[in-house]
mmCIF file of C-alpha atoms and ligand atoms in Angstrom:
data_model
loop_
_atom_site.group_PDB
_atom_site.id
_atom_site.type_symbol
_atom_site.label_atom_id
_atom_site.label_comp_id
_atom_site.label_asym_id
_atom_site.label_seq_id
_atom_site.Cartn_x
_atom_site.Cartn_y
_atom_site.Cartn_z
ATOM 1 C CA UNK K 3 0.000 0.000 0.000
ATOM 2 C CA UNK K 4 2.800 2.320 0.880
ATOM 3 C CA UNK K 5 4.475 1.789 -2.399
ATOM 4 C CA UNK K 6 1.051 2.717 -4.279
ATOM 5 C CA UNK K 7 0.727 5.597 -2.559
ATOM 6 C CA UNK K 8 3.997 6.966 -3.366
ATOM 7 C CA UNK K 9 3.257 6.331 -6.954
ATOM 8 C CA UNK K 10 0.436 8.209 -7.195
ATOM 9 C CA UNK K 11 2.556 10.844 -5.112
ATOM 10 C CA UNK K 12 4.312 11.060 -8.021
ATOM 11 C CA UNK K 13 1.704 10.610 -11.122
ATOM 12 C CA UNK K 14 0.129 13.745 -9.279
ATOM 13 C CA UNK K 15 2.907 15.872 -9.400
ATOM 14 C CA UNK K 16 4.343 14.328 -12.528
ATOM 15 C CA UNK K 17 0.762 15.892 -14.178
ATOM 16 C CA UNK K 18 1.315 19.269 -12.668
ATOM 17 C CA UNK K 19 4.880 19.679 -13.680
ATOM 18 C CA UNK K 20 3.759 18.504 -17.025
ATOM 19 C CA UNK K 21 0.933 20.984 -17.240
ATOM 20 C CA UNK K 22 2.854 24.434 -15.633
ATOM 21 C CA UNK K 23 5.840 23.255 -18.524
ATOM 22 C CA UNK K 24 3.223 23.056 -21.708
ATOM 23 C CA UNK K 25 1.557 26.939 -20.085
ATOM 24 C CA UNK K 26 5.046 28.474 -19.615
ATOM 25 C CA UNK K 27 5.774 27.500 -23.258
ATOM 26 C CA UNK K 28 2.407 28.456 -24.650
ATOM 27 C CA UNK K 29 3.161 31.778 -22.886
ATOM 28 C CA UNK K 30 6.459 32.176 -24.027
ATOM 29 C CA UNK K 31 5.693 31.749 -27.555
ATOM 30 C CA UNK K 32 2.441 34.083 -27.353
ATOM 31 C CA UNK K 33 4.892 36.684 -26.037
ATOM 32 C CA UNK K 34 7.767 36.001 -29.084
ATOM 33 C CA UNK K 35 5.106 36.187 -31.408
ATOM 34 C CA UNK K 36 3.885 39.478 -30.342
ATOM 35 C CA UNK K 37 7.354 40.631 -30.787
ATOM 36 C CA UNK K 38 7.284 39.708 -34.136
ATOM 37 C CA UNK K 39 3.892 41.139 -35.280
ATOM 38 C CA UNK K 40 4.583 43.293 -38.362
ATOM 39 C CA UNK K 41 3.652 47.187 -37.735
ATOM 40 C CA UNK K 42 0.464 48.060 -39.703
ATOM 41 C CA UNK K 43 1.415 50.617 -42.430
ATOM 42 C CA UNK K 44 4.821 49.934 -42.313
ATOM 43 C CA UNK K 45 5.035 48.585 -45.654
ATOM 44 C CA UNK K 46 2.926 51.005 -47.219
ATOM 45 C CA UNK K 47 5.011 53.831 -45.794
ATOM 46 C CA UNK K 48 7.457 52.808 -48.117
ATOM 47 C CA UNK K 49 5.389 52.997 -50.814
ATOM 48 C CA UNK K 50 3.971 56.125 -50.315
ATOM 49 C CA UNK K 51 7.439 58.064 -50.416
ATOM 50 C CA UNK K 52 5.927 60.399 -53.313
ATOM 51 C CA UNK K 53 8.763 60.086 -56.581
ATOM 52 C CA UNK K 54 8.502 63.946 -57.298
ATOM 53 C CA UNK K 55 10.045 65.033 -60.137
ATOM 54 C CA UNK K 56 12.171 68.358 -59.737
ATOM 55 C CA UNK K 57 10.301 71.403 -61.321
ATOM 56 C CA UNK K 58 11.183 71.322 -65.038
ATOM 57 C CA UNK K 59 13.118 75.064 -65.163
ATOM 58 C CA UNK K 60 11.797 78.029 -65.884
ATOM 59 C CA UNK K 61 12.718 79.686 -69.885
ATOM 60 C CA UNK K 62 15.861 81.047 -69.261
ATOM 61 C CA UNK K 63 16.895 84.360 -70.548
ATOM 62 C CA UNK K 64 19.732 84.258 -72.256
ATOM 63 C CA UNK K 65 22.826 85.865 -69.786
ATOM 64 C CA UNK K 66 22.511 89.376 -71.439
ATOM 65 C CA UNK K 67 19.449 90.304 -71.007
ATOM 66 C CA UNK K 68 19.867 90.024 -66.754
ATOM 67 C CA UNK K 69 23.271 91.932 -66.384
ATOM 68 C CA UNK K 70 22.273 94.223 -68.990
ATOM 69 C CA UNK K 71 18.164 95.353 -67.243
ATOM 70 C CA UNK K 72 21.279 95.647 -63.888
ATOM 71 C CA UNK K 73 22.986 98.363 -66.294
ATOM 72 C CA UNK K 74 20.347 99.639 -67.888
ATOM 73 C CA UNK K 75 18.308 100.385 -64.291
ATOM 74 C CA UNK K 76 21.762 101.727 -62.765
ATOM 75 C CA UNK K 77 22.348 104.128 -65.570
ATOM 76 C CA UNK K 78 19.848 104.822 -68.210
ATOM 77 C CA UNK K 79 16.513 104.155 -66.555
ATOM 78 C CA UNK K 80 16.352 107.757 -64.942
ATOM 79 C CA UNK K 81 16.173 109.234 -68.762
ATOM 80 C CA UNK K 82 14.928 106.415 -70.722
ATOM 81 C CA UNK K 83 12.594 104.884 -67.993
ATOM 82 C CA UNK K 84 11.564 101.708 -67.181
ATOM 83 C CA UNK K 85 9.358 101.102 -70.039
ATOM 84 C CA UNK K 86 11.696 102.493 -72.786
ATOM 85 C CA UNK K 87 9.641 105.118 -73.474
ATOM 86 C CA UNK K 88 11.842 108.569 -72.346
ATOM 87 C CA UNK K 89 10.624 111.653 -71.787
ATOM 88 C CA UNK K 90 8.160 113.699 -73.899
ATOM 89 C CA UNK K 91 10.429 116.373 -74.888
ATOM 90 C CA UNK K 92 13.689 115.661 -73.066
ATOM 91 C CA UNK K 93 14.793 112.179 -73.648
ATOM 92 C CA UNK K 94 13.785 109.994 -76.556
ATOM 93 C CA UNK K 95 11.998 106.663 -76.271
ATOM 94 C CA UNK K 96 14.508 103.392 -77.407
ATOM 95 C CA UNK K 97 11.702 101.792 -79.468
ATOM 96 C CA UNK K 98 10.648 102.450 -83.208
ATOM 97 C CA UNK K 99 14.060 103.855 -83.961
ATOM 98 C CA UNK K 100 16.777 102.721 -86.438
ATOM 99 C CA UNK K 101 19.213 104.132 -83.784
ATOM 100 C CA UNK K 102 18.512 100.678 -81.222
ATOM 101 C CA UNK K 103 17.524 98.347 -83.752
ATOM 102 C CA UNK K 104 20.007 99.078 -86.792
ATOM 103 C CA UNK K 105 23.460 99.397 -87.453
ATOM 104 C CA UNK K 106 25.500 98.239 -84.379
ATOM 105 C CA UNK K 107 27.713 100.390 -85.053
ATOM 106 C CA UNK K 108 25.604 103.692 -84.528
ATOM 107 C CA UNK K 109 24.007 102.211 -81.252
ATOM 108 C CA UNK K 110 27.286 101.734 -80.166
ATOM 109 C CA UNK K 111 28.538 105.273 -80.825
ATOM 110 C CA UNK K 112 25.919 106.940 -79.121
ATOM 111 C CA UNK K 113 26.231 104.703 -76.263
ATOM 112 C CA UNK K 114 30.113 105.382 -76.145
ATOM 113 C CA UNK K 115 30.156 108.851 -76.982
ATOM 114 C CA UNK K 116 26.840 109.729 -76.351
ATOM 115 C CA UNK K 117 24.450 112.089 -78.835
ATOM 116 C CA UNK K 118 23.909 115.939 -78.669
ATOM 117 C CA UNK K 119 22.306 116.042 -82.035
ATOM 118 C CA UNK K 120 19.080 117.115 -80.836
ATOM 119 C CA UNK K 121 16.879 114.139 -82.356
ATOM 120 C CA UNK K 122 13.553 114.433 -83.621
ATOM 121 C CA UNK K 123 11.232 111.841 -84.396
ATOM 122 C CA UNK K 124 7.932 112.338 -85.698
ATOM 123 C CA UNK K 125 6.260 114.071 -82.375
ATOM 124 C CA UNK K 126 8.982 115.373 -80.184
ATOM 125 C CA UNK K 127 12.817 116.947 -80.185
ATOM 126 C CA UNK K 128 14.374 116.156 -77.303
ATOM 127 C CA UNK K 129 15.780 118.483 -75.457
ATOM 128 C CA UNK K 130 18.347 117.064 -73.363
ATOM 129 C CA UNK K 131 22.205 115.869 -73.600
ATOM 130 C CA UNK K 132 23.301 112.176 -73.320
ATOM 131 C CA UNK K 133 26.473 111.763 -72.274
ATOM 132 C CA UNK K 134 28.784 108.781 -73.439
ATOM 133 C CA UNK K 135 29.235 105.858 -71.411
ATOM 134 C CA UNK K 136 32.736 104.961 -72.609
ATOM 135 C CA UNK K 137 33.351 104.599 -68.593
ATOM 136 C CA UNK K 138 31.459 101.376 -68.902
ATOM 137 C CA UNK K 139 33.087 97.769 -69.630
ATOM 138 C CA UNK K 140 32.963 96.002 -73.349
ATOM 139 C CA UNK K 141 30.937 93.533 -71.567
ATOM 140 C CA UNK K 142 28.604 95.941 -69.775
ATOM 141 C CA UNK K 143 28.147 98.333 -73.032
ATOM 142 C CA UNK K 144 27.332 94.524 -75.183
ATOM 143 C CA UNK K 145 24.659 93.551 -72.642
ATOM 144 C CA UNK K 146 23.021 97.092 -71.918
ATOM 145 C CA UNK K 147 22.874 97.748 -76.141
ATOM 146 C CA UNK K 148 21.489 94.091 -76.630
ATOM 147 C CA UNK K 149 19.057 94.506 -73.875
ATOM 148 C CA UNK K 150 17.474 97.248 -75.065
ATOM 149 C CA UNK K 151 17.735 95.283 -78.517
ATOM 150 C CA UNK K 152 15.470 93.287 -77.150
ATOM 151 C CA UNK K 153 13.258 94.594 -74.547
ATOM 152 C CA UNK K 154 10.104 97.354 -74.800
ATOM 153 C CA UNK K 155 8.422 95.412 -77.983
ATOM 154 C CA UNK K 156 12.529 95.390 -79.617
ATOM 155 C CA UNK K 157 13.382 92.536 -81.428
ATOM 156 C CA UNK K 158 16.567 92.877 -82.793
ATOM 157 C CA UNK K 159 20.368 90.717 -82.985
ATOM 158 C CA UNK K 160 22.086 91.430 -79.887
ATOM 159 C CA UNK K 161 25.748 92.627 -79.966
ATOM 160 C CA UNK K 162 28.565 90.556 -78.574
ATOM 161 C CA UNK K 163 31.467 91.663 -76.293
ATOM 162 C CA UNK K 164 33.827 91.115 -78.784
ATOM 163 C CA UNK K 165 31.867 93.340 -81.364
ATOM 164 C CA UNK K 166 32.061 96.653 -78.815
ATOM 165 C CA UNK K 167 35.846 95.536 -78.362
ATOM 166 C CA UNK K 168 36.519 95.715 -81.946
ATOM 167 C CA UNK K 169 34.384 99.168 -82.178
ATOM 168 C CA UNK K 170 36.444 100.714 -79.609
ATOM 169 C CA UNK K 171 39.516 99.918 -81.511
ATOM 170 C CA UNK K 172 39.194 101.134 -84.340
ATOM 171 C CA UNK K 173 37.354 104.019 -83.007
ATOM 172 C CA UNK K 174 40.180 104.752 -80.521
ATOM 173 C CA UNK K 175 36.858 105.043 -77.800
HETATM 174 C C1 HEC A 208 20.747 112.038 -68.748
HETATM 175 C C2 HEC A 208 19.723 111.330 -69.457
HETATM 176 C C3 HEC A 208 20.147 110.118 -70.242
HETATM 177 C C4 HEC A 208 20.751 108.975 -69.808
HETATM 178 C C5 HEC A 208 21.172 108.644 -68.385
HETATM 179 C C6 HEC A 208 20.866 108.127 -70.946
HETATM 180 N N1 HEC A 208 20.373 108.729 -72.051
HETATM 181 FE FE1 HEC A 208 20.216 107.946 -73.907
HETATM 182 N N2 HEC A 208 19.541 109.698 -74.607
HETATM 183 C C7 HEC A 208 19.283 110.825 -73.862
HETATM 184 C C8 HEC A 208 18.922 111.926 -74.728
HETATM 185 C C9 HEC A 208 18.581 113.341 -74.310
HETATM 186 C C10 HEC A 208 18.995 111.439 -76.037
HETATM 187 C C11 HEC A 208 18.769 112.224 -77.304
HETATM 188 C C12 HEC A 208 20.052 113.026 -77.556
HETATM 189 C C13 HEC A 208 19.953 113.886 -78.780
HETATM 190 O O1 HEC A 208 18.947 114.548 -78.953
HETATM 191 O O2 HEC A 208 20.928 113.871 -79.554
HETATM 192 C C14 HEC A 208 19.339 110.024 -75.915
HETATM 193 C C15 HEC A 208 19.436 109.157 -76.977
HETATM 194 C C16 HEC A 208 19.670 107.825 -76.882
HETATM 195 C C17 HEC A 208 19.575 106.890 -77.967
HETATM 196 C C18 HEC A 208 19.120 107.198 -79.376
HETATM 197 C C19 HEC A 208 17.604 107.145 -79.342
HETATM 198 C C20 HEC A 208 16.879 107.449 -80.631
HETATM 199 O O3 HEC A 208 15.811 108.027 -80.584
HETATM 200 O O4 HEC A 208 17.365 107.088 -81.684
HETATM 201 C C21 HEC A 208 19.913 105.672 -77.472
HETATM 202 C C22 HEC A 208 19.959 104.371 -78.214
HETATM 203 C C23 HEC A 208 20.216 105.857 -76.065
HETATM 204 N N3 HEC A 208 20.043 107.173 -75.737
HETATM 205 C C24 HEC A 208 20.598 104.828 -75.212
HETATM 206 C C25 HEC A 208 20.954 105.027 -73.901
HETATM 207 C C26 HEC A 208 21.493 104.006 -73.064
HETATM 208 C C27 HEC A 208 21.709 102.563 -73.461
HETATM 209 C C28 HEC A 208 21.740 104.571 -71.858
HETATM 210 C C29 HEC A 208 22.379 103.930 -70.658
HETATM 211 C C30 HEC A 208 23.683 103.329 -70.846
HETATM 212 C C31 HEC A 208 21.339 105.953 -71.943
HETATM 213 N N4 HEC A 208 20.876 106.184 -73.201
HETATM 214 C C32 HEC A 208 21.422 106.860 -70.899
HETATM 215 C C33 HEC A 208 19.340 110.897 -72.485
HETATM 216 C C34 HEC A 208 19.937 109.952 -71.667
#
């Protein structure tokens, strides 16, 4: 009897053990799993990251019509003003006149040298006295005489650095 009873002693306990083991692994694994668990939206993060294209650039002037508006609004702006239309009576407007859109040549002289000639054009004679601007750069005299080539309804071939270099040579200016 005494040996009976120590076997079901141990078929009682044997049971328990058995039965705490198989809940401390179902526990462990619950908790690994959890570890594990993907994070909702993590995936589609990824795919969300937007491919955005870089704005395509804007039409770009060409270089000499930027440094030249700087030269034209730091020197000739005051007379000529803003629009390119002068000065009823004092300073002549740059558009409609074989002087800006013509002969480099000329444009360049009275740029240079400036013009005292008293112009007329079909409304006004202008009263005032332009100066030259030989003080100015080649570069600075090319862009300011192809900017206003081409601004205030001017269309016209705009003169190159080189051109006012060679103009000044031979005209000693
Ligand atoms: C102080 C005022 C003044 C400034 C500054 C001035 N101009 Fe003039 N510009 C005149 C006047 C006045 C005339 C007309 C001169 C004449 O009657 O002979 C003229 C004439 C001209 C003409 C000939 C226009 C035509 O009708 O054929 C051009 C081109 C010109 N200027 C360009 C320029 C440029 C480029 C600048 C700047 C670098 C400039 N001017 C700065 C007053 C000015």
């Amino acid at each position: 009897m005494r040996k009976g009873h120590l076997s079901t002693y141990i078929s009682k306990h044997t049971v328990a053990i058995f039965l705490f083991g198989l809940g401390l692994i179902v526990l462990l694994n619950s908790c690994y799993s959890s570890k594990k668990e993907k994070k909702p939206g993590s995936e589609t993060e990824i795919q969300t990251v937007s491919k955005s294209l870089p704005k395509a650039p804007e039409a770009a002037l060409p270089p000499y019509m930027a440094d030249g508006r700087k030269v034209y609004r730091q020197v000739c702006l005051t007379c000529h003003q803003a629009n390119g239309k002068g000065v009823s009576g004092l300073n002549p407007p740059l558009t409609q006149t074989d002087n800006v859109l013509g002969d480099k040549n000329r444009l360049l002289e009275i740029i240079i040298k400036g013009s005292e000639a008293n112009l007329k054009d079909n409304t006004s004679e202008y009263a005032n006295v332009m100066q030259g601007y030989g003080m100015l750069g080649d570069k600075e005299i090319a862009n300011v005489a192809s900017y206003i080539r081409n601004s205030f309804g001017n269309k016209a071939e705009p003169i190159t650095v080189e051109e006012v270099t060679s103009f000044r040579s031979v005209n000693k200016k």
